[in-house]
PDB file of C-alpha atoms in Angstrom:
ATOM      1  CA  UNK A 940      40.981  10.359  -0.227  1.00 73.00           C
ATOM      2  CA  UNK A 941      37.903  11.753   1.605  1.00 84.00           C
ATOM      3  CA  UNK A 942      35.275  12.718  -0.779  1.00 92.00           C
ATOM      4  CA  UNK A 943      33.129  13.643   2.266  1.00 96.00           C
ATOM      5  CA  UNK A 944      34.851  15.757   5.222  1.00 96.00           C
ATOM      6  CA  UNK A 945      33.364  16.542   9.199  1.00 96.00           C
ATOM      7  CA  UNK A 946      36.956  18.088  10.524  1.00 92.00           C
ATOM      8  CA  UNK A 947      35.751  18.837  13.795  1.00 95.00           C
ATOM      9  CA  UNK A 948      34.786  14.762  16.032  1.00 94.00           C
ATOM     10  CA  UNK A 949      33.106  16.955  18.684  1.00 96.00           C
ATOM     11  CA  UNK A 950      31.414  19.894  19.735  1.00 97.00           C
ATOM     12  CA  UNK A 951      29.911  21.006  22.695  1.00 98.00           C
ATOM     13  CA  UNK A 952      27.021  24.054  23.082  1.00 98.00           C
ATOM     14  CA  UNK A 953      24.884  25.080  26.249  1.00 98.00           C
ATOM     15  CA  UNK A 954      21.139  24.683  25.866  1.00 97.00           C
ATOM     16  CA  UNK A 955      19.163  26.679  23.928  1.00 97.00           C
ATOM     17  CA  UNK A 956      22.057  28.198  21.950  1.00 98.00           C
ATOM     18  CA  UNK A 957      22.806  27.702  18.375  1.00 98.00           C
ATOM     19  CA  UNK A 958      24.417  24.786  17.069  1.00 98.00           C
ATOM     20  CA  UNK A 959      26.684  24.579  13.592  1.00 98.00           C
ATOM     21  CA  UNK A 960      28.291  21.478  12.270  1.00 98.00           C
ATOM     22  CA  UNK A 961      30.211  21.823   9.116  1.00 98.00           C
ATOM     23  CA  UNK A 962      30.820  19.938   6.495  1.00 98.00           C
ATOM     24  CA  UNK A 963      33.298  20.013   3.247  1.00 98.00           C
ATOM     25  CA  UNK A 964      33.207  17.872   0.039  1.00 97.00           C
ATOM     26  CA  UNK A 965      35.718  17.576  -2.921  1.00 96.00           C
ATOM     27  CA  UNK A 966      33.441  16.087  -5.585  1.00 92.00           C
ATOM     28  CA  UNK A 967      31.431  18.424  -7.664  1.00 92.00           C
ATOM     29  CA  UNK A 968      29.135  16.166  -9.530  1.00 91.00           C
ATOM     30  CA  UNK A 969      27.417  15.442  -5.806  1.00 92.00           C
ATOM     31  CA  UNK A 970      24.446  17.152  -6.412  1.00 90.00           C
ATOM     32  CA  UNK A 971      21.884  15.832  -3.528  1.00 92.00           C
ATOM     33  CA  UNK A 972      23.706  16.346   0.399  1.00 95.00           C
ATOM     34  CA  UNK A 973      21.755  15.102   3.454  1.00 95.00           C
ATOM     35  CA  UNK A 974      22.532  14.842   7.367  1.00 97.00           C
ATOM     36  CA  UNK A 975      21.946  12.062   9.596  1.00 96.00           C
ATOM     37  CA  UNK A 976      22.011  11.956  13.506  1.00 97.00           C
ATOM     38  CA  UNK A 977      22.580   8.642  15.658  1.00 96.00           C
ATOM     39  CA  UNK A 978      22.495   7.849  18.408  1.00 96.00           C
ATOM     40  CA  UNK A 979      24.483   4.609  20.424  1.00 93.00           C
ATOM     41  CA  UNK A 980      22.955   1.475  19.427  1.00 90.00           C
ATOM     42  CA  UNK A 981      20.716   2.619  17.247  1.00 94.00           C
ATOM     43  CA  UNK A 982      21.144   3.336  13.342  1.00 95.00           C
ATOM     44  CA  UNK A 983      20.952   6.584  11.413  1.00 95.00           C
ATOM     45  CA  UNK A 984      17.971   8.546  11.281  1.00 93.00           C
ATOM     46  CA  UNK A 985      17.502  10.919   8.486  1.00 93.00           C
ATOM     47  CA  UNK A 986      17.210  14.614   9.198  1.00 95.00           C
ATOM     48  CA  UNK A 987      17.244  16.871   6.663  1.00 95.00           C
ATOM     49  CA  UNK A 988      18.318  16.485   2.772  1.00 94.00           C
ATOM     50  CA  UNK A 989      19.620  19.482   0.078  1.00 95.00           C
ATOM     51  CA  UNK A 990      19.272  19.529  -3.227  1.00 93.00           C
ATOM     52  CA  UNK A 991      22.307  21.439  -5.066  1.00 94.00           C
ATOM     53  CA  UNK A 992      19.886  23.333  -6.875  1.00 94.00           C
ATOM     54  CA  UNK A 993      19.375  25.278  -3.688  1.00 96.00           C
ATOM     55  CA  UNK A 994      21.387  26.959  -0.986  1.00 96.00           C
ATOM     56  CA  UNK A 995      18.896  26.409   1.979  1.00 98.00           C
ATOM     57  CA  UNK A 996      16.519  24.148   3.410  1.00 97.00           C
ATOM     58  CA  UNK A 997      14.506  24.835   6.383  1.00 97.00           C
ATOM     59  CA  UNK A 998      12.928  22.001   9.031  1.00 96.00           C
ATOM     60  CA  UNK A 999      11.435  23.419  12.164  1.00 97.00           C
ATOM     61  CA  UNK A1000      15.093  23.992  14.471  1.00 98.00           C
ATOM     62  CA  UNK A1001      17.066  22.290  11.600  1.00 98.00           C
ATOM     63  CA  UNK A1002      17.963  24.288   8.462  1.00 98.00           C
ATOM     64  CA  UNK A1003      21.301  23.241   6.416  1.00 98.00           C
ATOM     65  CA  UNK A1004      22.791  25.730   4.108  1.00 98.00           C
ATOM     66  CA  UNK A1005      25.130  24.926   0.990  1.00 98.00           C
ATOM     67  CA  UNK A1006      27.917  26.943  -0.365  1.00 97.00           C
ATOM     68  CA  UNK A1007      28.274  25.282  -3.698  1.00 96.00           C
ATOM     69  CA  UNK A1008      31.437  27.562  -4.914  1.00 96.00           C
ATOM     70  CA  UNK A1009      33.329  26.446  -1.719  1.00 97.00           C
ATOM     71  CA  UNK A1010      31.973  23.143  -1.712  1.00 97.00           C
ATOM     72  CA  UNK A1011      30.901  23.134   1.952  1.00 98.00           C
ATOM     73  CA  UNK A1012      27.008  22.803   3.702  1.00 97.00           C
ATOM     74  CA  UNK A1013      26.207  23.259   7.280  1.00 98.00           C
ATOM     75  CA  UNK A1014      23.909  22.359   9.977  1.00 98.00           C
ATOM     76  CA  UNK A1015      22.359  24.946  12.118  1.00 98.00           C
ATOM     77  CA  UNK A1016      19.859  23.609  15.248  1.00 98.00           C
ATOM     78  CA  UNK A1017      18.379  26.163  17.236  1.00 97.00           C
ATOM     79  CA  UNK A1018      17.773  26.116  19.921  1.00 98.00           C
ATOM     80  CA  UNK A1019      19.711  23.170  20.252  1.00 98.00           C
ATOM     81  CA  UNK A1020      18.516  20.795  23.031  1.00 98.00           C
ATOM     82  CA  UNK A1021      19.733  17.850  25.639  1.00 97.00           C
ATOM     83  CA  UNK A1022      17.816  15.766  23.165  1.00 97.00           C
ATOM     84  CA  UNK A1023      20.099  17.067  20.279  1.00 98.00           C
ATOM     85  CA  UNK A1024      23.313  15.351  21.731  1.00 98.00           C
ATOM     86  CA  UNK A1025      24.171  12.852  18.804  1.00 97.00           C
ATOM     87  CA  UNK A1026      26.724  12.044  16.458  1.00 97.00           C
ATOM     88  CA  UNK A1027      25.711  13.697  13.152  1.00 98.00           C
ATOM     89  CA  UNK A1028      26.932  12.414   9.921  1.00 97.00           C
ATOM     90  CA  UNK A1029      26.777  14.523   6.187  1.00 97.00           C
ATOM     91  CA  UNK A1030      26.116  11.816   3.408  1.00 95.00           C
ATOM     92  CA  UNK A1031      26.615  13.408  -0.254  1.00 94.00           C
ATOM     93  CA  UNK A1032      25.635  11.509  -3.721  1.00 90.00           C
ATOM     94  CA  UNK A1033      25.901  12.081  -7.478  1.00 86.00           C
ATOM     95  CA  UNK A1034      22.206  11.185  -8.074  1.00 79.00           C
ATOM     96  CA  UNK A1035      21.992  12.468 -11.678  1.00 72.00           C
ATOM     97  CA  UNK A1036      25.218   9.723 -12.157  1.00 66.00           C
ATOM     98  CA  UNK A1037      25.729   6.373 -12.266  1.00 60.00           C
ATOM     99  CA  UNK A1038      27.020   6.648  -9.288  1.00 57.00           C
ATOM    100  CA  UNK A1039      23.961   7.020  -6.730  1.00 73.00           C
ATOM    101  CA  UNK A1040      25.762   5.873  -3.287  1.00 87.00           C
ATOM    102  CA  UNK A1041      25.675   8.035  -0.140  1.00 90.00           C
ATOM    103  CA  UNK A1042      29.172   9.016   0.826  1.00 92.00           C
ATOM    104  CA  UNK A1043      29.414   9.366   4.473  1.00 95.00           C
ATOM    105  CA  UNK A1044      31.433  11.900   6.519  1.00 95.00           C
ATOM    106  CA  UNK A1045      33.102  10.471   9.687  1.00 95.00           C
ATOM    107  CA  UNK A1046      30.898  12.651  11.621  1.00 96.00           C
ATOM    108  CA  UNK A1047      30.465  15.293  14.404  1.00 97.00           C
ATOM    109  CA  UNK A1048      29.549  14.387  18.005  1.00 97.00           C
ATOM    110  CA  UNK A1049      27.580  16.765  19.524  1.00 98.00           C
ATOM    111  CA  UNK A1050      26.869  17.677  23.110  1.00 98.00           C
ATOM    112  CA  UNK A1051      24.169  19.918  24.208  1.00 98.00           C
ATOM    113  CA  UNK A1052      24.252  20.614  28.115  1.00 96.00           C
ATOM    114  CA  UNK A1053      21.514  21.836  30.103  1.00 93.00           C
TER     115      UNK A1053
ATOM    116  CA  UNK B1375       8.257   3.576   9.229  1.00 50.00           C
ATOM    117  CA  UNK B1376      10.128   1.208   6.425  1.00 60.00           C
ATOM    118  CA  UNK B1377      10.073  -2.085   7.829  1.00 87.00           C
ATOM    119  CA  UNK B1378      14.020  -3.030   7.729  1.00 93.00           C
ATOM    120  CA  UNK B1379      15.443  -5.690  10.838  1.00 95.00           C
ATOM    121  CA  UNK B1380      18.913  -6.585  11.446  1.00 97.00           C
ATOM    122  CA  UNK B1381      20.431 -10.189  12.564  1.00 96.00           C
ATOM    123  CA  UNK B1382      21.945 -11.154  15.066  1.00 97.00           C
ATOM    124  CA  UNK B1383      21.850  -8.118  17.147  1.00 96.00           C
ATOM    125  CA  UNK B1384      25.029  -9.094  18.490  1.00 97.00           C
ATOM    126  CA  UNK B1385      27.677 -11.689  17.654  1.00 97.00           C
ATOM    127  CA  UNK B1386      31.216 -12.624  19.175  1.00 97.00           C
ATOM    128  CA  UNK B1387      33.003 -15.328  17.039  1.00 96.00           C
ATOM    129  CA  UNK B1388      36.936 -16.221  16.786  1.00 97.00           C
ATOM    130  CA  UNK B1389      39.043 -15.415  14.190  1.00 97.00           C
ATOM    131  CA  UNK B1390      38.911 -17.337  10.577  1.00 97.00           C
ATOM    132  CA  UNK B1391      35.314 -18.267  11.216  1.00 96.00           C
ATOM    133  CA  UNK B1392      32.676 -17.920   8.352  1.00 96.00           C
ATOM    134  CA  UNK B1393      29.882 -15.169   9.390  1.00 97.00           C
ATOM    135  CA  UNK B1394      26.442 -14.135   8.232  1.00 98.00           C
ATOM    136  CA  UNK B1395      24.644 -11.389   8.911  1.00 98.00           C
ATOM    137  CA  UNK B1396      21.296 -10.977   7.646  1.00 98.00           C
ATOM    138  CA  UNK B1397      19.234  -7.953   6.261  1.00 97.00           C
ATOM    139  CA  UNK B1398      15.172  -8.177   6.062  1.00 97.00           C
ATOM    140  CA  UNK B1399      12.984  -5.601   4.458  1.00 95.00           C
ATOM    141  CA  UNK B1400       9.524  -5.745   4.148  1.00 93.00           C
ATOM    142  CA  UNK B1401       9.153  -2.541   1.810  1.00 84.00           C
ATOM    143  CA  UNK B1402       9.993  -4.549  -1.730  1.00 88.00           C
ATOM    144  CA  UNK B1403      12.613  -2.014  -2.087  1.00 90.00           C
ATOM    145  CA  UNK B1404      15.024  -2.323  -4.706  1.00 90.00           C
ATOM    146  CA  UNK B1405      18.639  -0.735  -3.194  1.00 91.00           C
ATOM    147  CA  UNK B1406      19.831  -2.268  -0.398  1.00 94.00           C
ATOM    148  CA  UNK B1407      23.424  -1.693   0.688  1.00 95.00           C
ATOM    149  CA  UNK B1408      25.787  -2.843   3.637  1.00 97.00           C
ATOM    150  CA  UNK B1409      27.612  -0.157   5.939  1.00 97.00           C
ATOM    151  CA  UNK B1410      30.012  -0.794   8.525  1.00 97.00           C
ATOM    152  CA  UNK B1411      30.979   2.114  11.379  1.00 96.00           C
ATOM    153  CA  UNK B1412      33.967   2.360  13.031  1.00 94.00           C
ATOM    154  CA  UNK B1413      35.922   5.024  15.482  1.00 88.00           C
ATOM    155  CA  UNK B1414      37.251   7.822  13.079  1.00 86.00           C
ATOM    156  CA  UNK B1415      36.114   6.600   9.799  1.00 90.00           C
ATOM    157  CA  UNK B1416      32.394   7.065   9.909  1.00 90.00           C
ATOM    158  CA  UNK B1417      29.962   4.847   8.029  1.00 94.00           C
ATOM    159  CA  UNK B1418      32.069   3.227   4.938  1.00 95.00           C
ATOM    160  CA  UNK B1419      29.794   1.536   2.262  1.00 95.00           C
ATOM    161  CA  UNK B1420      30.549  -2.278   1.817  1.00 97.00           C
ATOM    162  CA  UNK B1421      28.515  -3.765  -0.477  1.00 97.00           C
ATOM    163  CA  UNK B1422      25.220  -2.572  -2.012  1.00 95.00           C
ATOM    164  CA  UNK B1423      22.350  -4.037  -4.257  1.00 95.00           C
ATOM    165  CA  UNK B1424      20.459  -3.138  -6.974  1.00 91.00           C
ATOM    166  CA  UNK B1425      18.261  -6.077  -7.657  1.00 91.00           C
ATOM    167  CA  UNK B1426      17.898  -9.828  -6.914  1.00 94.00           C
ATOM    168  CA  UNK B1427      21.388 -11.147  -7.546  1.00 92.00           C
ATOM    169  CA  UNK B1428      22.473  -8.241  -8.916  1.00 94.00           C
ATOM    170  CA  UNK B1429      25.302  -6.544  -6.613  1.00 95.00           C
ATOM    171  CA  UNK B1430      28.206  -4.761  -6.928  1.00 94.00           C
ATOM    172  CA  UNK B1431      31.468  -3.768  -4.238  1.00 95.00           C
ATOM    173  CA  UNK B1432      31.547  -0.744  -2.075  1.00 93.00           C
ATOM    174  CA  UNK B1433      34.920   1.358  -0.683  1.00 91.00           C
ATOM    175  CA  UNK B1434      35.988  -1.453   1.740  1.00 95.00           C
ATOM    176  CA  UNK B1435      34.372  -5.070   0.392  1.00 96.00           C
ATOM    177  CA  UNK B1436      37.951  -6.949   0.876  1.00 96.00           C
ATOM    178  CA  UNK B1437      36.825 -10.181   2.872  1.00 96.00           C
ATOM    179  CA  UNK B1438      33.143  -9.864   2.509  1.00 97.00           C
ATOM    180  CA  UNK B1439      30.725 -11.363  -0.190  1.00 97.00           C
ATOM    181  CA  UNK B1440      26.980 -10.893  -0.322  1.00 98.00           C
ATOM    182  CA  UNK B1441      24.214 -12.001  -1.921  1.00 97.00           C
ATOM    183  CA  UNK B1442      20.643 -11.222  -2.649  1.00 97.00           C
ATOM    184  CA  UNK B1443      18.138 -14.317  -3.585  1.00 96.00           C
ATOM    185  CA  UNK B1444      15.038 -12.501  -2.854  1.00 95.00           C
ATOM    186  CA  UNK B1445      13.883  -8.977  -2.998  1.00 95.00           C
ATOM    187  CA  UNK B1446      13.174  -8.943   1.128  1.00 95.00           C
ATOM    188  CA  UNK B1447      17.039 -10.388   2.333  1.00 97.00           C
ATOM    189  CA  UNK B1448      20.323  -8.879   1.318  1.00 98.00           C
ATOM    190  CA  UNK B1449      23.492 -10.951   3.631  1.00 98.00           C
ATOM    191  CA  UNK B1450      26.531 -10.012   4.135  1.00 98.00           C
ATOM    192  CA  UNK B1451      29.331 -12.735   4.318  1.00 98.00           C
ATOM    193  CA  UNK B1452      32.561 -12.514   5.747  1.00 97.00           C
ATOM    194  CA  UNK B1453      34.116 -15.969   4.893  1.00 93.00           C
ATOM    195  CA  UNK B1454      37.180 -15.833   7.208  1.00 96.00           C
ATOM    196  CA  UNK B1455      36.731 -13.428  10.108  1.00 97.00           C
ATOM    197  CA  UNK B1456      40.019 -11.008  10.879  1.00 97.00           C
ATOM    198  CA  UNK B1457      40.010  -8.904  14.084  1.00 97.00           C
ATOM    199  CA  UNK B1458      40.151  -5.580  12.033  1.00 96.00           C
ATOM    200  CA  UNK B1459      36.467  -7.049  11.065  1.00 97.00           C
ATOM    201  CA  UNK B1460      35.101  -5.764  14.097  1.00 97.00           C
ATOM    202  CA  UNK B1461      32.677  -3.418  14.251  1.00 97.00           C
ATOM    203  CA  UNK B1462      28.833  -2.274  13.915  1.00 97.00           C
ATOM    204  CA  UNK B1463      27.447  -3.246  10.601  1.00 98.00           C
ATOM    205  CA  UNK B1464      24.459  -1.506   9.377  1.00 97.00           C
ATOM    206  CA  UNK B1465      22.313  -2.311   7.094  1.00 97.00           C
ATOM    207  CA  UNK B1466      20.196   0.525   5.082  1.00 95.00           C
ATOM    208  CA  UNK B1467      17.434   0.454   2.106  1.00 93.00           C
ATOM    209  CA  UNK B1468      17.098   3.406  -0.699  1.00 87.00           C
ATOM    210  CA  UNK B1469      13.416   4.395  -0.657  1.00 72.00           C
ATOM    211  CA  UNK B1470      11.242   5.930  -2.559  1.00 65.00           C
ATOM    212  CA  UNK B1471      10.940   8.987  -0.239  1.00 62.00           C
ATOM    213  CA  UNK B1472      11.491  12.715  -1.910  1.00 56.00           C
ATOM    214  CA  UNK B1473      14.104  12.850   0.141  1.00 64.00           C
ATOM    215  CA  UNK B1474      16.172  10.396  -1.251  1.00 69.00           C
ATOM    216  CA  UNK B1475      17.398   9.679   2.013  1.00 83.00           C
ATOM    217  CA  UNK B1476      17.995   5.495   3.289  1.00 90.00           C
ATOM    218  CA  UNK B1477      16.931   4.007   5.967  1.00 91.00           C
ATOM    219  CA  UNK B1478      19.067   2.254   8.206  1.00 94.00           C
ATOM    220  CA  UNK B1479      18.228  -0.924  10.321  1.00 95.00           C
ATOM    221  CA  UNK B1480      19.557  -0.984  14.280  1.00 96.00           C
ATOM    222  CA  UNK B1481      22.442  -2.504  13.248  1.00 97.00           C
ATOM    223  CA  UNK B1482      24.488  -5.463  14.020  1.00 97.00           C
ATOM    224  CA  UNK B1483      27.657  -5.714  16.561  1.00 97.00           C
ATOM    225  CA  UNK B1484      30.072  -7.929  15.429  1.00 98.00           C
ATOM    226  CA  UNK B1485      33.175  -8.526  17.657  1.00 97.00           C
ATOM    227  CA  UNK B1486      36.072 -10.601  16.267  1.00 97.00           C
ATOM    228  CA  UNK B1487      38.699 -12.411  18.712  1.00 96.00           C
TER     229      UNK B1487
END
């Protein structure tokens, strides 16, 4: 069973418009949800990270939002750019548990075209 | 940037061969943890460590061992190689960033046939 769910394996958006990748979870003692991007033959970079004490969390173009009572975050980039075109992965952990271990989603491939 | 390397790059060996990938950190972190990433499943934690010779199993550690003799090198094993063992292995360290994001070596290719 997923703990960690990215439902859609691809999206596509035209340059310079918004971007939203989703993300669902079924375990509510995560309390600390981050996104990664990667790109081929390379390994995950870190993005941006939420604490579930808070419901947004702003980085220049990146800002992820979390709906704790529906157990889903998001990723918004605008204005999303060539360079954005990735696979993006949502990680999840119980940090305040014994269980500290990111939980990876199977992640969203994105494609920004010019 | 944390100092974490990956080896080999790249490795093709035949089924029911012993295999050894290597992870190197030069941080002195303490967490260091074994991914591997495959088509539709996403990154799937193997193995992890929490301290010289102190490790524990992941969601999919069937066929793999590790082992940790020094702070800097956490291996990953897979004593008989199975073609369903292909795939990109990734190797990550917890840091002590506010984030509490890891970072994630390049990553190793292993292809089993």
């Amino acid at each position: 069973d997923q703990q960690v769910k990215q439902n859609s394996p691809s999206l596509s958006v035209q340059e310079g418009r918004i971007s939203i990748l989703n993300c669902d979870y079924t375990n509510s003692m995560f309390d600390y949800f981050l996104w990664y991007k990667k790109y081929p033959a390379e390994g995950p970079t870190f993005l941006i990270s939420i604490s579930s004490i808070k419901d947004k969390n702003e980085d220049g173009r990146f800002t992820v939002f979390l709906n704790k009572s529906a157990k889903h975050l998001s990723l918004h980039i605008v204005p999303s750019q060539p360079g954005d075109s990735a696979v993006y992965f949502c990680a999840a952990a119980n940090y305040g548990g014994s269980q500290g271990n990111l939980i990876f989603g199977k992640g969203t491939k994105l494609s920004v075209k010019p | 940037d944390a100092g974490i390397t990956q080896s080999p790059r790249h490795k093709v060996t035949e089924t029911g061969t012993p295999v050894t990938l290597r992870c190197h950190q030069t941080e002195n972190h303490r967490y260091m943890y074994w991914y591997r990433q495959d088509p539709g499943h996403g990154l799937r934690l193997i193995h992890y460590s929490y301290g010289v010779k102190d490790t524990d199993k992941g969601e999919v550690s069937d066929g793999y061992s590790v082992s940790r003799s020094k702070t800097e090198d956490f291996l990953l094993t897979l004593e008989s190689a199975t073609s369903s063992q292909t795939s990109v292995y990734f190797c990550a360290i917890k840091g002590q960033a506010s984030n509490y994001g890891y970072t994630f070596g390049s990553g190793t290719r292993l292809t089993v046939v």
